[in-house]
mmCIF file of C-alpha atoms in Angstrom:
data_model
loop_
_atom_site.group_PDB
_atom_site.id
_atom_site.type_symbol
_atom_site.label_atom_id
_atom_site.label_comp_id
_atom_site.label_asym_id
_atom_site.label_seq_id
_atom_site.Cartn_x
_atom_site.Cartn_y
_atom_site.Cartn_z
ATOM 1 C CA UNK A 4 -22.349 -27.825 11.777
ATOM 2 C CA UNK A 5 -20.961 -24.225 11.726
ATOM 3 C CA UNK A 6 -23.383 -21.879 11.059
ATOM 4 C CA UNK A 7 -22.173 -18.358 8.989
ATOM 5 C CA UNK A 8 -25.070 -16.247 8.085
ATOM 6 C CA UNK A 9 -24.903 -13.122 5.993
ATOM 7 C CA UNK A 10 -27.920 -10.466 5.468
ATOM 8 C CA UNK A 11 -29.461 -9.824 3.595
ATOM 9 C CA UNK A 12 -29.759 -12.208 1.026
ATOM 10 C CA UNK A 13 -30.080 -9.580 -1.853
ATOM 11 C CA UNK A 14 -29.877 -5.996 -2.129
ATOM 12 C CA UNK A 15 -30.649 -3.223 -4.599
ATOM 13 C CA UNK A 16 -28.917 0.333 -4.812
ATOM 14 C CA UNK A 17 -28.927 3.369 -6.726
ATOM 15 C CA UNK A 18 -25.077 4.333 -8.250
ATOM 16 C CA UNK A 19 -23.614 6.697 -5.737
ATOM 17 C CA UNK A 20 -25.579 5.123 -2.387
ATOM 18 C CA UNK A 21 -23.581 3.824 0.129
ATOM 19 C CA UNK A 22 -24.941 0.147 1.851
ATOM 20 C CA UNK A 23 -23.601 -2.228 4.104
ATOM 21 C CA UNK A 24 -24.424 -5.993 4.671
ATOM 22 C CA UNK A 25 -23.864 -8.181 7.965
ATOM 23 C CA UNK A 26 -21.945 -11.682 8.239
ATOM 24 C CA UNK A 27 -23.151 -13.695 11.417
ATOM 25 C CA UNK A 28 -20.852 -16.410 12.984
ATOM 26 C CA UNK A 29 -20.108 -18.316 15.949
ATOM 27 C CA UNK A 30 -17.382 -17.039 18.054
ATOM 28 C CA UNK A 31 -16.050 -19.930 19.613
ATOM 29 C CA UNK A 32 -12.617 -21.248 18.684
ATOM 30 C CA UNK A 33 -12.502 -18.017 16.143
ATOM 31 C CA UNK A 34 -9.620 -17.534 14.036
ATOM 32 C CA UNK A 35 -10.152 -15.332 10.938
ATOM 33 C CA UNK A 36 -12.786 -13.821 8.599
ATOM 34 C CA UNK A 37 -12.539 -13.730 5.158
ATOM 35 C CA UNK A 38 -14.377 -11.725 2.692
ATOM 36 C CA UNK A 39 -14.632 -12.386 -1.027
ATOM 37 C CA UNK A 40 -16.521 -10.839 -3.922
ATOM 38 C CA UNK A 41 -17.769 -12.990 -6.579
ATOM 39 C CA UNK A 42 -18.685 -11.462 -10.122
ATOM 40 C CA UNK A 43 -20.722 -13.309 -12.615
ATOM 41 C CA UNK A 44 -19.014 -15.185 -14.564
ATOM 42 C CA UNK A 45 -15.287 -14.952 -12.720
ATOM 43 C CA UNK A 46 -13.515 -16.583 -9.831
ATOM 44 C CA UNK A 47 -14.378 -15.895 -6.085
ATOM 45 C CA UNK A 48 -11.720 -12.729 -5.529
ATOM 46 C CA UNK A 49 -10.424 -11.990 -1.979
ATOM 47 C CA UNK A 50 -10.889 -8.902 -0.532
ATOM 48 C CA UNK A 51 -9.975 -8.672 3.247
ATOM 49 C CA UNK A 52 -8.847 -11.618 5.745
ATOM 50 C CA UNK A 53 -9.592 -10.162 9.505
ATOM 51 C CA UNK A 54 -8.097 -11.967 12.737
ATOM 52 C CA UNK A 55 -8.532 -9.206 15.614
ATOM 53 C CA UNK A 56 -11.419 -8.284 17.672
ATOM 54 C CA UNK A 57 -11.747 -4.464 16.379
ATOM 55 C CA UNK A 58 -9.981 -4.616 13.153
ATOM 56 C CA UNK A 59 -10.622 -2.307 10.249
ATOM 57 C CA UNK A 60 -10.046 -3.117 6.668
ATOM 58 C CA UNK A 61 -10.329 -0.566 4.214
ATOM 59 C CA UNK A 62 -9.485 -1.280 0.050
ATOM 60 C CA UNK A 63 -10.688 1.667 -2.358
ATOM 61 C CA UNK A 64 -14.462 2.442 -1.423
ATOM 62 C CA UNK A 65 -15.005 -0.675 0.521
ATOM 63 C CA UNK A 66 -14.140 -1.612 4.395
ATOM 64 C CA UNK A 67 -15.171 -4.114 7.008
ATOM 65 C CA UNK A 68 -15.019 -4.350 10.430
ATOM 66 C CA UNK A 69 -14.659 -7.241 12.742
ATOM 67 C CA UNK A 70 -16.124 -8.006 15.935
ATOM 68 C CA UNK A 71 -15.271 -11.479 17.634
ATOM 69 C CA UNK A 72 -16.692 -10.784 20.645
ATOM 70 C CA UNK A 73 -20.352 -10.961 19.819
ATOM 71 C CA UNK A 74 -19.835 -12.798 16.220
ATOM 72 C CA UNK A 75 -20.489 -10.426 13.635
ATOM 73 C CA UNK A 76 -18.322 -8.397 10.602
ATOM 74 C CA UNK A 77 -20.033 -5.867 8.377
ATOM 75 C CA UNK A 78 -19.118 -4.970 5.014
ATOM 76 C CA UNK A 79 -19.305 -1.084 3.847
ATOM 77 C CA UNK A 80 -19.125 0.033 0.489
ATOM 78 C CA UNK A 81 -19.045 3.541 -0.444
ATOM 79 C CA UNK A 82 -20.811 5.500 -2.787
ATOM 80 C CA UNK A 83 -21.888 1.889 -5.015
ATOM 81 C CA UNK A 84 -21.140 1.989 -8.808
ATOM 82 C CA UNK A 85 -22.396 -0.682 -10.819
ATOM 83 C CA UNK A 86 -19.197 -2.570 -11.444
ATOM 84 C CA UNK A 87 -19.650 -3.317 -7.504
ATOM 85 C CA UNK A 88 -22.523 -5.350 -8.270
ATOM 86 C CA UNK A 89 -21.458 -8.649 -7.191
ATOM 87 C CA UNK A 90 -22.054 -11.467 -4.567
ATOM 88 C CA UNK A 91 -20.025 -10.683 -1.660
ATOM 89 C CA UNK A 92 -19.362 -13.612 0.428
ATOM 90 C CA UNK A 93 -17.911 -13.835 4.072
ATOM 91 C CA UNK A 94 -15.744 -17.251 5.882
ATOM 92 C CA UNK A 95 -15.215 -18.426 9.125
ATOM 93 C CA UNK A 96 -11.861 -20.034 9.646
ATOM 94 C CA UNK A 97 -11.840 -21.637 13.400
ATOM 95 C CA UNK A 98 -8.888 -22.842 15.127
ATOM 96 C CA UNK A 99 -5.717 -22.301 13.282
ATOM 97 C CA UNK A 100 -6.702 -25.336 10.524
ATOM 98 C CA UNK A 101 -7.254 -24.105 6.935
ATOM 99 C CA UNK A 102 -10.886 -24.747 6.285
ATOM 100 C CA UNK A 103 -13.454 -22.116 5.165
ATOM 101 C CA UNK A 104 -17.027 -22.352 6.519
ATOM 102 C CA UNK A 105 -18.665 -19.788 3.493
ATOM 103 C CA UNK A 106 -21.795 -18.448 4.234
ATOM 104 C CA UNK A 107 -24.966 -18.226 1.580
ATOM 105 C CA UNK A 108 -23.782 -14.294 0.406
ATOM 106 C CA UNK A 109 -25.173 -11.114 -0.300
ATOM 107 C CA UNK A 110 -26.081 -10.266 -3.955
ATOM 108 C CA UNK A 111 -25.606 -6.758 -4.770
ATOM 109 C CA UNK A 112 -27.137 -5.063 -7.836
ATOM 110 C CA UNK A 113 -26.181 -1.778 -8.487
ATOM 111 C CA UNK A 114 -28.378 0.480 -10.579
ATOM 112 C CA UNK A 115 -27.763 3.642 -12.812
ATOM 113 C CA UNK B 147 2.732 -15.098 -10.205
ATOM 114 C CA UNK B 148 0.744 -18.046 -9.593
ATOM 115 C CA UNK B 149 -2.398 -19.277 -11.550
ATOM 116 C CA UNK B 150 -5.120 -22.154 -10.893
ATOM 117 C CA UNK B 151 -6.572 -24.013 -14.236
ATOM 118 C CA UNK B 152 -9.819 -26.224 -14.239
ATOM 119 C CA UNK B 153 -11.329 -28.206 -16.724
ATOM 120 C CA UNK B 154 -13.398 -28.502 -18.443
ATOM 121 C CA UNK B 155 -15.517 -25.812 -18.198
ATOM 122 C CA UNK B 156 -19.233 -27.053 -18.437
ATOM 123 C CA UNK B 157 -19.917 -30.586 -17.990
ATOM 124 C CA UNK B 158 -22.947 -32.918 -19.145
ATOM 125 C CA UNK B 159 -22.998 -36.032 -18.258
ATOM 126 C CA UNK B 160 -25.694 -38.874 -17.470
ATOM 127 C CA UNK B 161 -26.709 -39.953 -14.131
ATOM 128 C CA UNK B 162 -24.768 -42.942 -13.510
ATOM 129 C CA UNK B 163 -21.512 -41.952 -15.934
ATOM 130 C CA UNK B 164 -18.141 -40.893 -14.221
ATOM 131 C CA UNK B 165 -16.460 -37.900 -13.431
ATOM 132 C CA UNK B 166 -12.990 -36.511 -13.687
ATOM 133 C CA UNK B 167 -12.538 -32.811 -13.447
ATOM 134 C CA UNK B 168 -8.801 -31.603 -13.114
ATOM 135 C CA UNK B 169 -7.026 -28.519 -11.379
ATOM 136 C CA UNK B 170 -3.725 -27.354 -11.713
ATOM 137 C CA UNK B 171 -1.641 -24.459 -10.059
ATOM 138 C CA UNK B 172 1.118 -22.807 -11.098
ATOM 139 C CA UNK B 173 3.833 -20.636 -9.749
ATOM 140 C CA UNK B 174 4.103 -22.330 -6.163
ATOM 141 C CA UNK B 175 5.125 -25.683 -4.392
ATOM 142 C CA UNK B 176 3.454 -27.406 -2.353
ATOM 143 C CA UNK B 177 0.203 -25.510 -1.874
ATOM 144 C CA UNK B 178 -2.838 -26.768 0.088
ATOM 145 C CA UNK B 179 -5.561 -27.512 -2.330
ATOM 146 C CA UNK B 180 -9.246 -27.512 -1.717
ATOM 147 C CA UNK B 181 -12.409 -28.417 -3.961
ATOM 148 C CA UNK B 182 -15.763 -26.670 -2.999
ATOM 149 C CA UNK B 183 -19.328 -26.985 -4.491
ATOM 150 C CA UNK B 184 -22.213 -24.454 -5.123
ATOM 151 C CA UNK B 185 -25.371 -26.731 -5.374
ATOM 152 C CA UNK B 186 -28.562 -24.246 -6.685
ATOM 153 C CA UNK B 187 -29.642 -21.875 -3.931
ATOM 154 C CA UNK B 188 -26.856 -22.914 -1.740
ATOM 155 C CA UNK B 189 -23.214 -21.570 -0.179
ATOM 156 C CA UNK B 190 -19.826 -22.967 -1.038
ATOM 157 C CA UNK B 191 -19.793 -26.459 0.667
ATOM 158 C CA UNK B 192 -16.324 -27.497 1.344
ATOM 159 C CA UNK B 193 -15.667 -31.120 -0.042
ATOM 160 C CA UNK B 194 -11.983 -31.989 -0.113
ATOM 161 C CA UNK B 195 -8.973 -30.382 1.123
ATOM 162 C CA UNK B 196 -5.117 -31.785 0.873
ATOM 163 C CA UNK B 197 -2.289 -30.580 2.293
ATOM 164 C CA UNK B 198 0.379 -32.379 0.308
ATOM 165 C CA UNK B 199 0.706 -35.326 -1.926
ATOM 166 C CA UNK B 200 -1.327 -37.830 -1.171
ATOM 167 C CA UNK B 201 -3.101 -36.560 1.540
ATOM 168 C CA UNK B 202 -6.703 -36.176 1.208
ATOM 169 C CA UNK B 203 -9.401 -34.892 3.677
ATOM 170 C CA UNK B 204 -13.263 -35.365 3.149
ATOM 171 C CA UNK B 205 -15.365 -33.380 4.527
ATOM 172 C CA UNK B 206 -18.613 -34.575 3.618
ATOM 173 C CA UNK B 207 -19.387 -37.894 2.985
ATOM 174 C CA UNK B 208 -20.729 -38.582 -0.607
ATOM 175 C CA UNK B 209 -20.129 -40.424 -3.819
ATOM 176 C CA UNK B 210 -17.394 -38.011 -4.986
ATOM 177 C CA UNK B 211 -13.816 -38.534 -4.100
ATOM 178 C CA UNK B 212 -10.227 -36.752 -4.554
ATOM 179 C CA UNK B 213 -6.949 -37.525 -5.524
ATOM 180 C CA UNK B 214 -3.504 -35.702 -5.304
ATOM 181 C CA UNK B 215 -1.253 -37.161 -7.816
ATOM 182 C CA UNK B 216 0.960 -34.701 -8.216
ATOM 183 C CA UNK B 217 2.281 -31.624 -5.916
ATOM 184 C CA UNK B 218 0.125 -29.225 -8.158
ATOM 185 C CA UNK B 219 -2.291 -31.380 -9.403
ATOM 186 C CA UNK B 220 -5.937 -32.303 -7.389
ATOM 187 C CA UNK B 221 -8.868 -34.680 -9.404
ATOM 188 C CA UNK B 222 -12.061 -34.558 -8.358
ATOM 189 C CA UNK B 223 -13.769 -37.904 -9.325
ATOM 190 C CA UNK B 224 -16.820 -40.327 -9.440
ATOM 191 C CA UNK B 225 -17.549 -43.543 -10.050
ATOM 192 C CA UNK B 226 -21.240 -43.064 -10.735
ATOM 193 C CA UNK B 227 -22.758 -39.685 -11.117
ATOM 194 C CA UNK B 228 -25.603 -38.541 -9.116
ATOM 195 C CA UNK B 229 -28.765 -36.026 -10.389
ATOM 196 C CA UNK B 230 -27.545 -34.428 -6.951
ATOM 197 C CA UNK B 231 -24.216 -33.993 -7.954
ATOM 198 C CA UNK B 232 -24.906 -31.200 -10.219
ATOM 199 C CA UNK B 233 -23.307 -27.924 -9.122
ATOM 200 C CA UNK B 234 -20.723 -25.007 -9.964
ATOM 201 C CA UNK B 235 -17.167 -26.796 -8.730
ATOM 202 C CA UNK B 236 -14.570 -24.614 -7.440
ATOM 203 C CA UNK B 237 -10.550 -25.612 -7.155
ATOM 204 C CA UNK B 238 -8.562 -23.321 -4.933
ATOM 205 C CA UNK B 239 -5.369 -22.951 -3.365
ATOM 206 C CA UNK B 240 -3.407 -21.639 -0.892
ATOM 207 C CA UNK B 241 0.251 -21.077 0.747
ATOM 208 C CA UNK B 242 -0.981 -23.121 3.792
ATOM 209 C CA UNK B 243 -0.152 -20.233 6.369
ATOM 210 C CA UNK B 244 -2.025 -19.055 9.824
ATOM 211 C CA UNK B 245 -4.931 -16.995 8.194
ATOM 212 C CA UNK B 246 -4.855 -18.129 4.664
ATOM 213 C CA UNK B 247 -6.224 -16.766 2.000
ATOM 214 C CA UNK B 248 -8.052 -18.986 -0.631
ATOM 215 C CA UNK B 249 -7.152 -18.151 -4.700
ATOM 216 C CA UNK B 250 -10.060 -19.711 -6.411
ATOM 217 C CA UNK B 251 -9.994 -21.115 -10.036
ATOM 218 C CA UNK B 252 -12.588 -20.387 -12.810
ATOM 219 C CA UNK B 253 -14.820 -23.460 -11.684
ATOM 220 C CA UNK B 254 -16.773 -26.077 -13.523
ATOM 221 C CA UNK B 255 -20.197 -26.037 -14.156
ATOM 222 C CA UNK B 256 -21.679 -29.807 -14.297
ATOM 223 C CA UNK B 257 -25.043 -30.979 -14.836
ATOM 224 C CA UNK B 258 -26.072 -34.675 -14.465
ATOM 225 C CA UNK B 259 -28.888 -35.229 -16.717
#
């Protein structure tokens, strides 16, 4: 069983901090990384799909980085505002097939 | 542009009662189709995927199955409803390239009583 762990579980900012969380994976047979945010009450929305040891994704105030090597992608938003409050979820896709291994998320709350 | 429909959109039903919940896409052919559950306190679990018509892969054995009937069409069924069925159930799609991104639908919330 694949095993993609994100930290931490839950997080609280201030509006206008910037904050990062950490998606753990195995990096055998490693294909891509996906990254989705997931409002309340709306679909799971794609934000970045990552294939290359070193890659840098950037979209508005938020970027990730990817490295294969040692298993790990981090996910950087800048200067939070509450409308980025959200649970931002990360997937291992191994080996060229089209299954997602999700991991268990990071809930962000953004506060005024 | 292409759109993914579920229904219904909250679900109570009896332990023991079946299940049919539908997706549709729109705006492509041939997509590969997936269906995913959030059980309370849990990640997305991957149940089904299909690649075509007809063509269904399980990925965790349970009492649920899947069914493609149509090229744009995927069922998610029961025959008997579980309390541990209960969950949020996603649909998604996607083109079926090399690094594919997954377009979810709006889910279905479904509590066995």
């Amino acid at each position: 069983i694949l095993n993609v762990e994100q930290s931490p579980q839950s997080l609280h900012v201030q509006e206008g901090d910037s904050t990062n969380f950490t998606c753990s994976f195995p990096s055998s047979n490693f294909y891509a990384l996906h990254w989705y945010r997931w409002e309340t009450a709306k679909s799971p929305e794609a934000l970045f799909v990552m294939t290359l040891n070193g890659d840098e994704k950037k979209k508005g105030r938020i970027s990730a980085t990817l490295n294969t090597k040692e298993g790990y992608s981090y996910l950087y938003i800048k200067g939070s505002q509450p409308e980025d409050s959200a649970t931002y979820l990360c997937a291992l896709q191994e080996g060229g097939g089209n299954k997602l291994t999700f991991g268990t998320g990071t809930q962000l709350k953004v506060e005024l | 542009s292409q759109t993914i429909h579920q229904w219904p959109a909250t679900l109570v039903q009896p332990v023991g009662s079946p299940l049919s919940l539908e997706c549709t896409v729109e705006g492509t052919s041939n997509p590969n189709l997936y269906w995913y559950r959030q059980a309370a306190g849990r990640g997305l679990q991957l149940l089904f995927y299909s690649v075509g018509i007809g063509q269904i892969s399980s990925e965790v054995p349970q009492n649920l199955s899947a069914s493609r009937p149509q090229d744009r069409q995927f069922i998610l069924s029961s025959k008997k409803l579980l309390l541990s069925d209960s969950g949020f159930y996603l649909c998604a799609w996607s083109l079926g390239l090399a690094a594919d991104t997954q377009y979810f639908g709006p889910g279905t919330r479904l509590t066995v009583l």
